[in-house]
PDB file of C-alpha atoms in Angstrom:
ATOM      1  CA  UNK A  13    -130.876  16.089 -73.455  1.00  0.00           C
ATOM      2  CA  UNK A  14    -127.156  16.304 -75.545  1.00  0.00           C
ATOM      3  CA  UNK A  15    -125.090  13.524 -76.212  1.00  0.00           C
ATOM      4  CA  UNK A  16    -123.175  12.642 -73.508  1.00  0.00           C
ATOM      5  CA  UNK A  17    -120.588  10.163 -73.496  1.00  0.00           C
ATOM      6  CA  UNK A  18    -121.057   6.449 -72.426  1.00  0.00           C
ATOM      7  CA  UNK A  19    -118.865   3.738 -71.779  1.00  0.00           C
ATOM      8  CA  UNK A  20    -117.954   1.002 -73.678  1.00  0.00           C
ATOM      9  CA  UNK A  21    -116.463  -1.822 -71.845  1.00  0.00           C
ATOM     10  CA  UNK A  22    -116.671  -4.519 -74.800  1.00  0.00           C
ATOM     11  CA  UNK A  23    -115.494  -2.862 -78.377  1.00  0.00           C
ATOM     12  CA  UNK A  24    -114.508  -5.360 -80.623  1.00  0.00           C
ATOM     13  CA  UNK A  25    -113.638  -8.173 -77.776  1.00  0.00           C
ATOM     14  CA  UNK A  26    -112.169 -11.110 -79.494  1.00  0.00           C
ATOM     15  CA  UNK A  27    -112.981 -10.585 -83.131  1.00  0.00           C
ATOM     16  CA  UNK A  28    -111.627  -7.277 -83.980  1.00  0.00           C
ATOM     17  CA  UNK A  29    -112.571  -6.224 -87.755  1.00  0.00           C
ATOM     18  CA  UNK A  30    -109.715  -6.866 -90.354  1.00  0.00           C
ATOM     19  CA  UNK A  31    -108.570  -3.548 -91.237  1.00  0.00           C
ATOM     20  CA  UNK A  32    -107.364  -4.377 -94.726  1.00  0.00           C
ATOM     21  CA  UNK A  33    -104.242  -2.124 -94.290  1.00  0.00           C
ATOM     22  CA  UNK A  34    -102.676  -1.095 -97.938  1.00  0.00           C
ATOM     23  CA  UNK A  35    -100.372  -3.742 -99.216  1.00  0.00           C
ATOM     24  CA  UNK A  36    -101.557  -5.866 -96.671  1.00  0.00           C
ATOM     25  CA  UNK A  37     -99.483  -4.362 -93.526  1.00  0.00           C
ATOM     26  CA  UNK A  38     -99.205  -6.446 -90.609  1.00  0.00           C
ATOM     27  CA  UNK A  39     -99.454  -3.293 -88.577  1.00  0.00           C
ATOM     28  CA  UNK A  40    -100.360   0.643 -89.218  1.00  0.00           C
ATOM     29  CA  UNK A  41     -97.337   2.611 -87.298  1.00  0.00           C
ATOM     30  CA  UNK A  42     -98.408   6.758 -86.513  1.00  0.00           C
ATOM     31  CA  UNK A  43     -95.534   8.756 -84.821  1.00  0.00           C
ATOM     32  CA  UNK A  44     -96.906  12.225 -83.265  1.00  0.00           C
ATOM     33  CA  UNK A  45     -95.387  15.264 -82.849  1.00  0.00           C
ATOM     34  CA  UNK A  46     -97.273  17.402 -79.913  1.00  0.00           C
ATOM     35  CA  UNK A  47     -96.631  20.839 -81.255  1.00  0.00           C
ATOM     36  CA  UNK A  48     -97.845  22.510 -77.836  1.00  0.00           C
ATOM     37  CA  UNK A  49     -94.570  25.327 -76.709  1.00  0.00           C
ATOM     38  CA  UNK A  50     -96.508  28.666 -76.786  1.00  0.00           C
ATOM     39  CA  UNK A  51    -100.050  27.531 -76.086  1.00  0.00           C
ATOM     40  CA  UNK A  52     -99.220  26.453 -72.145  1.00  0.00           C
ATOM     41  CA  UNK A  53    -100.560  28.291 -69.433  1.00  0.00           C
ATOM     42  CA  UNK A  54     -98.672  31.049 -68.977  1.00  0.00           C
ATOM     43  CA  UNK A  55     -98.508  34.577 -67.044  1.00  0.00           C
ATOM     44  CA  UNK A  56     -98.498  36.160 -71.100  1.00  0.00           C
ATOM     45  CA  UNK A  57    -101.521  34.449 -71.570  1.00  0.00           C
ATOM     46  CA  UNK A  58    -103.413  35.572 -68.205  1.00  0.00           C
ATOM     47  CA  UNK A  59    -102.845  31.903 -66.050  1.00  0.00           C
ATOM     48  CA  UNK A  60    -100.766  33.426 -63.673  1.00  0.00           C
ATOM     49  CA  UNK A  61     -98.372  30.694 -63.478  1.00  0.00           C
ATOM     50  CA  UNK A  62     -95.659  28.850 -65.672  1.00  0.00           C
ATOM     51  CA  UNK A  63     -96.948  25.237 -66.624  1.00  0.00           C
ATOM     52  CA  UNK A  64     -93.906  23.086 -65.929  1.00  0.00           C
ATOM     53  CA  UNK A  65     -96.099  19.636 -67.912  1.00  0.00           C
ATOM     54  CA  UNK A  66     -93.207  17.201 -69.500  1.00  0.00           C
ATOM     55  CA  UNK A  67     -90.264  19.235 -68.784  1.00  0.00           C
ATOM     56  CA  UNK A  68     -87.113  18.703 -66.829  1.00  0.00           C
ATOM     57  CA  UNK A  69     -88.837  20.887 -64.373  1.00  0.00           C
ATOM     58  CA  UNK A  70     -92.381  18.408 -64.140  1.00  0.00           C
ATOM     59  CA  UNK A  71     -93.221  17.926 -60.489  1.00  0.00           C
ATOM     60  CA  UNK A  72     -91.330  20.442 -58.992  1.00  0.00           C
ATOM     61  CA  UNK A  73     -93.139  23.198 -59.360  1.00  0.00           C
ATOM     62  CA  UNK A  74     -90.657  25.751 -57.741  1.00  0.00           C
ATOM     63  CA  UNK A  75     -92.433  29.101 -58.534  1.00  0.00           C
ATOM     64  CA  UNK A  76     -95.934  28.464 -57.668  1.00  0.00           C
ATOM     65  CA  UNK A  77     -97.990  31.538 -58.275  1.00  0.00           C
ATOM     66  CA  UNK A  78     -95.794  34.049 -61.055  1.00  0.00           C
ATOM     67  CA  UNK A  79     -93.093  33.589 -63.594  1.00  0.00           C
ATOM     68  CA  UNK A  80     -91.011  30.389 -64.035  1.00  0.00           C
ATOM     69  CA  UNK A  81     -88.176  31.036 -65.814  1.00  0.00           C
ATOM     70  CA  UNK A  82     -86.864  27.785 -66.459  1.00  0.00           C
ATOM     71  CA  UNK A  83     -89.761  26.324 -67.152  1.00  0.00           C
ATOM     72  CA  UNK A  84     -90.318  28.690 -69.666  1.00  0.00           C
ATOM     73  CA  UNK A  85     -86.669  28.114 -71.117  1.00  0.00           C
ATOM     74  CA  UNK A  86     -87.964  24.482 -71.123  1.00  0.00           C
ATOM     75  CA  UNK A  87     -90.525  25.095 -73.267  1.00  0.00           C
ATOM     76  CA  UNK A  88     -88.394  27.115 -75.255  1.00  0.00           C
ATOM     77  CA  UNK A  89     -86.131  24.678 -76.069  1.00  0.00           C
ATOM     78  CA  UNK A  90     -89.225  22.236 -77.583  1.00  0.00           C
ATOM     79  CA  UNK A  91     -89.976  25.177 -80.618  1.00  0.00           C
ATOM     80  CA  UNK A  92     -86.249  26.218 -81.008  1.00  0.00           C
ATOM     81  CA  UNK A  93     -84.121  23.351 -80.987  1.00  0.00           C
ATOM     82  CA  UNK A  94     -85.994  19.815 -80.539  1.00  0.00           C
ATOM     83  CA  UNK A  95     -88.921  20.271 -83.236  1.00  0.00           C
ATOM     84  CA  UNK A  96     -85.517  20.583 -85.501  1.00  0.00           C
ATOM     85  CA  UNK A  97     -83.900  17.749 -84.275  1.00  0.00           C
ATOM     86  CA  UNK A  98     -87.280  15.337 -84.901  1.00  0.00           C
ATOM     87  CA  UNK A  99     -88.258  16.687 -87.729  1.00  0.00           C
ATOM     88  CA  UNK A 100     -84.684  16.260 -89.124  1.00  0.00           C
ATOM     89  CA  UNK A 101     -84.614  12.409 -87.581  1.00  0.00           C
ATOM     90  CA  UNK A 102     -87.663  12.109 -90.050  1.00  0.00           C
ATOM     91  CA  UNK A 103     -86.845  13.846 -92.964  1.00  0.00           C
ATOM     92  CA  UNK A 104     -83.704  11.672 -93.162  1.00  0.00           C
ATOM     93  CA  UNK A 105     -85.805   8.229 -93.699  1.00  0.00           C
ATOM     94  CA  UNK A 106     -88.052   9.875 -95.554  1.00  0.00           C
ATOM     95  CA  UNK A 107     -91.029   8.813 -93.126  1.00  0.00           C
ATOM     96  CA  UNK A 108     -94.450  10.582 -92.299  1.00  0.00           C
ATOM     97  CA  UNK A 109     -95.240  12.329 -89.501  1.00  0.00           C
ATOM     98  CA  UNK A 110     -98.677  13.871 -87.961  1.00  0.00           C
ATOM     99  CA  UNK A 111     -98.288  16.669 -85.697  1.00  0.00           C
ATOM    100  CA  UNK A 112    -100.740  17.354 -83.058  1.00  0.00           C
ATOM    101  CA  UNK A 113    -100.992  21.163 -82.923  1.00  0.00           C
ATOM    102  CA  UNK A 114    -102.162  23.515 -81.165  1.00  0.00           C
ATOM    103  CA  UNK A 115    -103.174  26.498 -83.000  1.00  0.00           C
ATOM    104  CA  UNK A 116    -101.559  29.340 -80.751  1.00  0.00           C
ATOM    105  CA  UNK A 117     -98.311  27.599 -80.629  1.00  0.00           C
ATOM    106  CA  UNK A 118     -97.695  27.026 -84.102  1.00  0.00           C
ATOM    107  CA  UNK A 119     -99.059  31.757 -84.711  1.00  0.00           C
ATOM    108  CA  UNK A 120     -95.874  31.562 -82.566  1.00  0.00           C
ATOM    109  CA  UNK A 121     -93.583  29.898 -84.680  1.00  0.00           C
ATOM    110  CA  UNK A 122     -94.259  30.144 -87.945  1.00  0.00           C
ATOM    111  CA  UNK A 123     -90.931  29.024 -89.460  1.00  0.00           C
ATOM    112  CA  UNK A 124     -92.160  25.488 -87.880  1.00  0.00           C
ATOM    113  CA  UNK A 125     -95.850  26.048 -89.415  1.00  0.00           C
ATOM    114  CA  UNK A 126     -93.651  26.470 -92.870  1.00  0.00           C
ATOM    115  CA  UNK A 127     -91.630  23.387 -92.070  1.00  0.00           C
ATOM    116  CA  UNK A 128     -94.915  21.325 -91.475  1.00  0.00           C
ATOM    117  CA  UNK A 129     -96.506  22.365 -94.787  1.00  0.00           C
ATOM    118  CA  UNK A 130     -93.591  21.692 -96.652  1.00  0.00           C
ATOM    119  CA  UNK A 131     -93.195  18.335 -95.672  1.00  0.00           C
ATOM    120  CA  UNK A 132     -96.764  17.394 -96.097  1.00  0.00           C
ATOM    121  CA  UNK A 133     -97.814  16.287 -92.409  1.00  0.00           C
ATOM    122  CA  UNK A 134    -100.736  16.597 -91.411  1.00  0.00           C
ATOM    123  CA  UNK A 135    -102.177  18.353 -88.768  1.00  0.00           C
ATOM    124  CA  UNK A 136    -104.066  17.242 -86.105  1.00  0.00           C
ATOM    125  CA  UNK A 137    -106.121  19.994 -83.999  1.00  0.00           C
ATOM    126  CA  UNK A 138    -104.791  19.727 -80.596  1.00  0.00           C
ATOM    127  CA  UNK A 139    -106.758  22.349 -79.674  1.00  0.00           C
ATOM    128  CA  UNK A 140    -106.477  26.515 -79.602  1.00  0.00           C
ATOM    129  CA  UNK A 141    -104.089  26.700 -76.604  1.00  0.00           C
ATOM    130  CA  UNK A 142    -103.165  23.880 -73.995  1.00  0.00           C
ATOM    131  CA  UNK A 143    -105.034  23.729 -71.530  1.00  0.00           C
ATOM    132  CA  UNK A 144    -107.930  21.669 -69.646  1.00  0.00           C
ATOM    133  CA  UNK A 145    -111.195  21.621 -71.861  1.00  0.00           C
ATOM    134  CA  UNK A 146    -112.756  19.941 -68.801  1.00  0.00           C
ATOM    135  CA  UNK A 147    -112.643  23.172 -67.228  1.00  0.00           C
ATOM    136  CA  UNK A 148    -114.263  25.006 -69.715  1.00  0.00           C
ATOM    137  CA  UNK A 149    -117.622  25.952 -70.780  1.00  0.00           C
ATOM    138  CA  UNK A 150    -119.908  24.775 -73.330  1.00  0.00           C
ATOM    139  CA  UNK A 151    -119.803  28.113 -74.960  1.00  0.00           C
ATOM    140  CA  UNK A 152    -115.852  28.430 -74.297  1.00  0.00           C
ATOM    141  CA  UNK A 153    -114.620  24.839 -75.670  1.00  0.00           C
ATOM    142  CA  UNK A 154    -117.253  25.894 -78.753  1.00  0.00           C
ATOM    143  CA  UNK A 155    -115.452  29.297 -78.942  1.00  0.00           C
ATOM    144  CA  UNK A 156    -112.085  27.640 -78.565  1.00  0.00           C
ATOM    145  CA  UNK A 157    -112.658  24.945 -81.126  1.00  0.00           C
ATOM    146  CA  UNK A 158    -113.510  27.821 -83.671  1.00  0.00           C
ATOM    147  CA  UNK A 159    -110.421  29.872 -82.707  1.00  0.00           C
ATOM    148  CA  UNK A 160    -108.411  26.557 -83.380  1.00  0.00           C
ATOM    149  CA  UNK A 161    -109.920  25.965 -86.980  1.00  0.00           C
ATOM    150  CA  UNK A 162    -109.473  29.788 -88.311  1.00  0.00           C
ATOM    151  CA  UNK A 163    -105.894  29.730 -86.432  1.00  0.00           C
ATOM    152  CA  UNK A 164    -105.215  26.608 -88.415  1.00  0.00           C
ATOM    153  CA  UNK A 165    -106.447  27.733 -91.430  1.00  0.00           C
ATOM    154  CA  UNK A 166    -103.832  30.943 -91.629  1.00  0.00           C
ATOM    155  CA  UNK A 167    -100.788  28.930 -90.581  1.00  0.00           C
ATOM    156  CA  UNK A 168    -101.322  25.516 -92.118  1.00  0.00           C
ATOM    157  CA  UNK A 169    -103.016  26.384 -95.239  1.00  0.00           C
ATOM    158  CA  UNK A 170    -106.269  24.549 -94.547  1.00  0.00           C
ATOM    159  CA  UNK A 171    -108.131  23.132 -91.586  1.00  0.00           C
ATOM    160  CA  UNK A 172    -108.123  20.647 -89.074  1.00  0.00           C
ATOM    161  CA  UNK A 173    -109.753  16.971 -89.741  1.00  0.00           C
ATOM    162  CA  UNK A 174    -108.958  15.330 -86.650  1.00  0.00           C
ATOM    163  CA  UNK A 175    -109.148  16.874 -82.856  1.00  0.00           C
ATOM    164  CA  UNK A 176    -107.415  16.059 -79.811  1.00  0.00           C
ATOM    165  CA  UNK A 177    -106.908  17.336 -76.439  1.00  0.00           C
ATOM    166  CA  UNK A 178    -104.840  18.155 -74.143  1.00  0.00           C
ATOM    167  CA  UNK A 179    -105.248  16.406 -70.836  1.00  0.00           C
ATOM    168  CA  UNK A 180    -108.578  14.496 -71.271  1.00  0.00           C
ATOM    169  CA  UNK A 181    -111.750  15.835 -73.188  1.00  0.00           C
ATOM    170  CA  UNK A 182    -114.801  17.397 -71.419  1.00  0.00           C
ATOM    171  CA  UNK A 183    -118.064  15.735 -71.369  1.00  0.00           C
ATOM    172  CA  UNK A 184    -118.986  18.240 -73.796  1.00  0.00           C
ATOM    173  CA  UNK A 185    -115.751  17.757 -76.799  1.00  0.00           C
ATOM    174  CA  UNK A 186    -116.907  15.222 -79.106  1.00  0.00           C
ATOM    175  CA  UNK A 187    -120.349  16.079 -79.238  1.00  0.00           C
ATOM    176  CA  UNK A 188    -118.968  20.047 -80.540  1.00  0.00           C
ATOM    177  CA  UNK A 189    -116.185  18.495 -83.064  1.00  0.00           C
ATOM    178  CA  UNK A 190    -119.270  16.680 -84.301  1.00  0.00           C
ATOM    179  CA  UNK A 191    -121.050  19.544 -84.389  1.00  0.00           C
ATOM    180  CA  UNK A 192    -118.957  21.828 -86.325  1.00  0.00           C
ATOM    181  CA  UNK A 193    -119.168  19.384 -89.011  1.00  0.00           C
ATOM    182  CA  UNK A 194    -116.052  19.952 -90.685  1.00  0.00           C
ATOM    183  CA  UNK A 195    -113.988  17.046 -88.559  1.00  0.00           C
ATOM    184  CA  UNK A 196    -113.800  13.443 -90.127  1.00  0.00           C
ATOM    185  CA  UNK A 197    -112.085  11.667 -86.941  1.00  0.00           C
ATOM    186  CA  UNK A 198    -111.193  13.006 -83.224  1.00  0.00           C
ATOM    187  CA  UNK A 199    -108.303  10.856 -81.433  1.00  0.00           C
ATOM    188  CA  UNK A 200    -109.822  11.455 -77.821  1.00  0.00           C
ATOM    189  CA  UNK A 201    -109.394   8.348 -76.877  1.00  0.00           C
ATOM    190  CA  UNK A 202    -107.384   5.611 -75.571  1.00  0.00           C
ATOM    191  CA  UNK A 203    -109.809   2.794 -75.458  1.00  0.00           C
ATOM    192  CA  UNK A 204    -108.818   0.572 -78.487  1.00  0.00           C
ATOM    193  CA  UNK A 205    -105.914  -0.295 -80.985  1.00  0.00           C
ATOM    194  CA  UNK A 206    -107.965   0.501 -84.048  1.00  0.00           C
ATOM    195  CA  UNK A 207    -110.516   2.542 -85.308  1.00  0.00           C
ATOM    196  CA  UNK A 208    -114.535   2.914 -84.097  1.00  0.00           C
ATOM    197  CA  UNK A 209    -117.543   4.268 -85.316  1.00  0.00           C
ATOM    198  CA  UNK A 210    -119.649   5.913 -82.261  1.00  0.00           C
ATOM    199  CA  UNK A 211    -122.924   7.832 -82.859  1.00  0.00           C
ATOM    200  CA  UNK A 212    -123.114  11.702 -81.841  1.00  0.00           C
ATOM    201  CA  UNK A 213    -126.501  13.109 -81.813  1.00  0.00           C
ATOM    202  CA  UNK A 214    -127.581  10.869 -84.643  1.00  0.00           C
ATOM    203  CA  UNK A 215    -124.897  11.103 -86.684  1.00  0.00           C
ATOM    204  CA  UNK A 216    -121.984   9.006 -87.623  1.00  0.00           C
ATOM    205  CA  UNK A 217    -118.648  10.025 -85.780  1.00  0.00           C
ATOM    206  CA  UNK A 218    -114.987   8.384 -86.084  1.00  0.00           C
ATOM    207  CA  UNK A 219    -112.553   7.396 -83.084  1.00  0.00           C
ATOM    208  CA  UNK A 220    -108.689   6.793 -84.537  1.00  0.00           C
ATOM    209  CA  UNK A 221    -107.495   5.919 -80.593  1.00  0.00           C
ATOM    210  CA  UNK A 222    -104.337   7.519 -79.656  1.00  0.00           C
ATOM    211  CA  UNK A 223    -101.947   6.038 -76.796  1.00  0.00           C
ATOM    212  CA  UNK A 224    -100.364   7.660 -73.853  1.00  0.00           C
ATOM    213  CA  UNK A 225     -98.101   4.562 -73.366  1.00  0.00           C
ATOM    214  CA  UNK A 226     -96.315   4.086 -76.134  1.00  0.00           C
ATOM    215  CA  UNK A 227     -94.913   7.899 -75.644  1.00  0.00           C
ATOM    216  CA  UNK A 228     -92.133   9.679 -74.620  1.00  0.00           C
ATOM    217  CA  UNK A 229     -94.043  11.104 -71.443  1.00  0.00           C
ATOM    218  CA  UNK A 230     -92.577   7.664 -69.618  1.00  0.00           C
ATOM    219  CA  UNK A 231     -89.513   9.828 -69.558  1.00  0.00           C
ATOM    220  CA  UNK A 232     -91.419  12.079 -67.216  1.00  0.00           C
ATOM    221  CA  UNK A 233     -90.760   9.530 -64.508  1.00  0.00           C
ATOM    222  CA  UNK A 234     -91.063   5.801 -65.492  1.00  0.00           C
ATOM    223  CA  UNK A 235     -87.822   5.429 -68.167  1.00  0.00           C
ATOM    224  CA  UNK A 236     -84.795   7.076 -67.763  1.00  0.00           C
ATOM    225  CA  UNK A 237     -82.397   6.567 -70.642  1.00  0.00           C
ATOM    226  CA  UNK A 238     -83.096   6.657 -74.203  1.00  0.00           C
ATOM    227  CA  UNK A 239     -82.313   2.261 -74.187  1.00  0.00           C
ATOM    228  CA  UNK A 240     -85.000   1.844 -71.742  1.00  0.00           C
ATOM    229  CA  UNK A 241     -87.435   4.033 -73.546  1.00  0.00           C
ATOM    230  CA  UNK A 242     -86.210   1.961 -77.310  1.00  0.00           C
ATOM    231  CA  UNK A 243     -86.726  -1.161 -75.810  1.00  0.00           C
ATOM    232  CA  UNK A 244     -90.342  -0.340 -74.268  1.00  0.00           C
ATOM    233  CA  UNK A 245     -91.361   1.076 -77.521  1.00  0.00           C
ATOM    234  CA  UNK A 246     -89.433  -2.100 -79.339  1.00  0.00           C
ATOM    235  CA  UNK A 247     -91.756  -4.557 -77.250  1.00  0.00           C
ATOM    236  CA  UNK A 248     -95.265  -2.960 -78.111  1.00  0.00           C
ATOM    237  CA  UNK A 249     -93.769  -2.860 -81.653  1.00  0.00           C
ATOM    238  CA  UNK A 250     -92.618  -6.658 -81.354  1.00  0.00           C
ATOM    239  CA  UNK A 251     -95.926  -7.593 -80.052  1.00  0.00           C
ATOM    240  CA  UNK A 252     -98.620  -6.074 -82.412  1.00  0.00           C
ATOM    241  CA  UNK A 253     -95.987  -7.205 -85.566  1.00  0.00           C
ATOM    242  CA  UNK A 254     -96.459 -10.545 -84.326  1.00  0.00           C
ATOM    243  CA  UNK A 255     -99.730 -10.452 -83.631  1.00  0.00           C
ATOM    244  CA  UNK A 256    -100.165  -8.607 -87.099  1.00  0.00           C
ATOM    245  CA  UNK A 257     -99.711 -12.305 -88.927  1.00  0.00           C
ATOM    246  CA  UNK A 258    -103.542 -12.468 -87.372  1.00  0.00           C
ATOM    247  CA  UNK A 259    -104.870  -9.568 -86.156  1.00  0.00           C
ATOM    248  CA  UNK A 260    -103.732  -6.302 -87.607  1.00  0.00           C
ATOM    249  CA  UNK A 261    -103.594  -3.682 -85.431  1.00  0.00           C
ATOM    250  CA  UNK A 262    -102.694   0.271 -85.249  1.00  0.00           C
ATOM    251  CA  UNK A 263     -99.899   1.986 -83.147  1.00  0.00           C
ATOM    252  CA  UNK A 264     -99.714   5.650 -81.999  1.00  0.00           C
ATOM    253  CA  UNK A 265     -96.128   6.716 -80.817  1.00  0.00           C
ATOM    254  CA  UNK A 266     -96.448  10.062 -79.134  1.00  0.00           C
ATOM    255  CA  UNK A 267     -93.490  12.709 -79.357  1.00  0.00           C
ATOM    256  CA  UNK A 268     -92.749  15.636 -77.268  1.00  0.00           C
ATOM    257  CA  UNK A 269     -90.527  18.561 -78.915  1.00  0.00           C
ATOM    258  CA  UNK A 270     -89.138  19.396 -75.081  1.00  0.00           C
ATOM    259  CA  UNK A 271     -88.957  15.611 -73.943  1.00  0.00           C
ATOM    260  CA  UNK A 272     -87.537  13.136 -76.621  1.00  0.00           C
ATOM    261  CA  UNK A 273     -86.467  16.401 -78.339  1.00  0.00           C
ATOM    262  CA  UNK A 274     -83.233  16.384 -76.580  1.00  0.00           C
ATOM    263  CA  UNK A 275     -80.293  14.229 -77.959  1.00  0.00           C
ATOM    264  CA  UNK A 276     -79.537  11.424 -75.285  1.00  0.00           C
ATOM    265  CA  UNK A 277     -83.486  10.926 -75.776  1.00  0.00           C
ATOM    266  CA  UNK A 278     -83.756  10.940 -79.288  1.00  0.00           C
ATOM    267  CA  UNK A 279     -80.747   8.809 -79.843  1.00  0.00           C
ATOM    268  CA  UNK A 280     -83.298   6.190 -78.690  1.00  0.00           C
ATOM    269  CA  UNK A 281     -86.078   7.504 -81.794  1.00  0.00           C
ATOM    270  CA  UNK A 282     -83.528   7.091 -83.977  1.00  0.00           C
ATOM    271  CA  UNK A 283     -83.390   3.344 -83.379  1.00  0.00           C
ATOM    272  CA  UNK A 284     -87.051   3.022 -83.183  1.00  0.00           C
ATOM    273  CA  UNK A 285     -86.952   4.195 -86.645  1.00  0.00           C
ATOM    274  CA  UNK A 286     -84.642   2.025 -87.878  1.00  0.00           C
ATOM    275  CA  UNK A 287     -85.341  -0.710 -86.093  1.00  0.00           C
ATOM    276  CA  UNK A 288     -89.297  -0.423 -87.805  1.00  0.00           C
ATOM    277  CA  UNK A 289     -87.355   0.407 -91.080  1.00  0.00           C
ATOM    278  CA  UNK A 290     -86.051  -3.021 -91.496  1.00  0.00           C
ATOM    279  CA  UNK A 291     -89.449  -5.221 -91.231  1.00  0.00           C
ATOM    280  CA  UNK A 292     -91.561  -5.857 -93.801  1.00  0.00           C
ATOM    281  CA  UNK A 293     -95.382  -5.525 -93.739  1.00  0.00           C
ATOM    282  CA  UNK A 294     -94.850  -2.383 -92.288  1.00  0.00           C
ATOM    283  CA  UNK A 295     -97.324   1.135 -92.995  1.00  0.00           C
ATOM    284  CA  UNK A 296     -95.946   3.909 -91.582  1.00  0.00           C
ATOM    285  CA  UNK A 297     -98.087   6.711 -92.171  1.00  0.00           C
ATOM    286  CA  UNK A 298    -100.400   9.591 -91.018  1.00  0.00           C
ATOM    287  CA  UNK A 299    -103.115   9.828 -88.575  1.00  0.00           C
ATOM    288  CA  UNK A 300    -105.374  11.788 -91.879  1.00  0.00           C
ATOM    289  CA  UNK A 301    -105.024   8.483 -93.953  1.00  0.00           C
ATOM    290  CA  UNK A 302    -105.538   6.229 -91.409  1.00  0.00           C
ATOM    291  CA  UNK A 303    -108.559   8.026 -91.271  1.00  0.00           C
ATOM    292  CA  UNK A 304    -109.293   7.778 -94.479  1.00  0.00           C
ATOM    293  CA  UNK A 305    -108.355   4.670 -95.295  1.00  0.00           C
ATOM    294  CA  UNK A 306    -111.123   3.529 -92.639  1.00  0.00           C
ATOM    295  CA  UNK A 307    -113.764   5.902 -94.057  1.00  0.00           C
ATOM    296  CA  UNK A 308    -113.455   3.706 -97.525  1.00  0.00           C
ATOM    297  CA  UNK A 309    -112.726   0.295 -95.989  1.00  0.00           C
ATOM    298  CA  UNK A 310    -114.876  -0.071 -92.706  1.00  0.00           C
ATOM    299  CA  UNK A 311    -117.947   2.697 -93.495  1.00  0.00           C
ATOM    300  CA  UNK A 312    -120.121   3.609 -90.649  1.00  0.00           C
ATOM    301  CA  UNK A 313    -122.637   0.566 -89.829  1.00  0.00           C
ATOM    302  CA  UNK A 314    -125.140   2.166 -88.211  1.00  0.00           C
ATOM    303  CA  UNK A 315    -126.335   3.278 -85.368  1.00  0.00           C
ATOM    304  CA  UNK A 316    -127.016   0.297 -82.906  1.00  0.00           C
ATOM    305  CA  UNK A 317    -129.868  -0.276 -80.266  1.00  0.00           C
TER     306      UNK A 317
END
């Protein structure tokens, strides 16, 4: 029988592993772009509906079956105007970004895919389109995962070394990464706040956990402003700084072109970035040398049992 996932209920308990962050960081600090406007379901692509996910329109779901227009135009908006406006907000402080792409969208922009090389971030495989992997085949998420790659490969320059999905993984995900060999971390997670070592079919396979709370999707219903959404992020920030003196620990902040893209929302990014700007101990940085930096520091164990 395949791998199949298993569940983990214990992971490092109380005595998580030191991660020995460079220069002795008190905390490792990942922002995220999702690059997904283009990949949605779509009538162009053969869905026949407009996905209306983390837009103004989320919820509503006013067309049903056909075109939505403004959903669409909400989409738009992420590619055209918002991926500007972040990656402008960034380029200002001179910080690191990793974008989670999906391949598709980025074919359909590729003055962003230009933008992205030039400014060194790395790319994160967020799949070939976005959509539910859970609701694919074997054979289809396997097909999919090598559309992604060669997609990547024209548009970025080079290919993917970390995967994640959209909406959760299948059963099926980690076990294909692994087997396509040419991944060093998938981010299909949300179990931890640093890195693990599972084994897939006998072989040693990386977890960097990513976090669906410390993201702009609470604008989707649970924060409102941009000084509610500041101080929620400020908190976790707060917290795992403190706890840093201790404990070291990783944080994912995840970004949405169409969401925090817009500028009463990403008047409250800006402060998050300068807010983290003024404490020391601090490693902002990409999800590819987080990676990287645990490959060298914390090698694979072993398999266990």
């Amino acid at each position: 029988m395949s791998w199949q996932p298993s569940r983990d209920l214990i992971g490092y308990a109380n005595n998580p592993p030191d991660p020995k962050w460079p220069g002795g960081a008190r905390l490792a600090v990942n922002f995220v772009m999702n690059y997904e406007e283009g990949s949605e379901p779509s009538i162009q692509d053969g869905e026949g509906f407009s996905e209306t996910g983390l837009t103004e329109a989320h919820g509503l779901n006013q067309a049903g079956a056909g075109r939505d227009l403004a959903a669409e135009g909400m989409f738009e908006y992420g590619s055209r105007v918002g991926f500007w406006r972040l990656v402008k907000l960034f380029e200002e402080r001179n910080m690191p970004l990793t974008v989670f792409g999906c391949a598709l969208a980025l074919e359909r922009n590729p003055l962003a895919a230009e933008k992205i090389r030039q400014m060194g971030y790395d790319v994160c495989c967020h799949g070939w389109r976005w959509i539910k992997h859970f609701e694919l085949t074997e054979e289809q998420e396997r097909e999919h995962i090598r559309l992604a790659i060669e997609s990547l490969k024209k548009t970025i320059g080079e290919r993917p070394l970390g995967w994640y999905c959209r909406y959760g993984p299948s059963v099926n995900t980690r076990r294909l990464v692994a087997e396509e060999g040419g991944f060093l971390y998938d981010s299909d997670s949300y179990a931890d706040e640093l890195p693990f070592w599972q084994t897939v079919e006998g072989k040693p396979h990386l977890v960097v956990p990513y976090s669906l709370t410390n993201n702009d999707g609470k604008y989707a219903g649970t924060v409102g402003t941009s000084d509610e959404w500041f101080n929620f992020v400020k908190d976790a920030f707060d917290t795992l700084y403190e706890e840093g003196k201790t404990q070291p620990k990783m944080m994912s902040v995840g970004l949405h072109m169409r969401l925090i893209g817009h500028p009463a929302r990403s008047a409250g990014l800006r402060r998050l970035l300068d807010y983290i700007s003024t404490k020391k101990d601090v490693w902002v940085t990409r999800r590819i040398d987080i990676a990287n930096h645990w490959l060298k520091t914390h090698p694979y164990p072993g398999q266990k049992g």
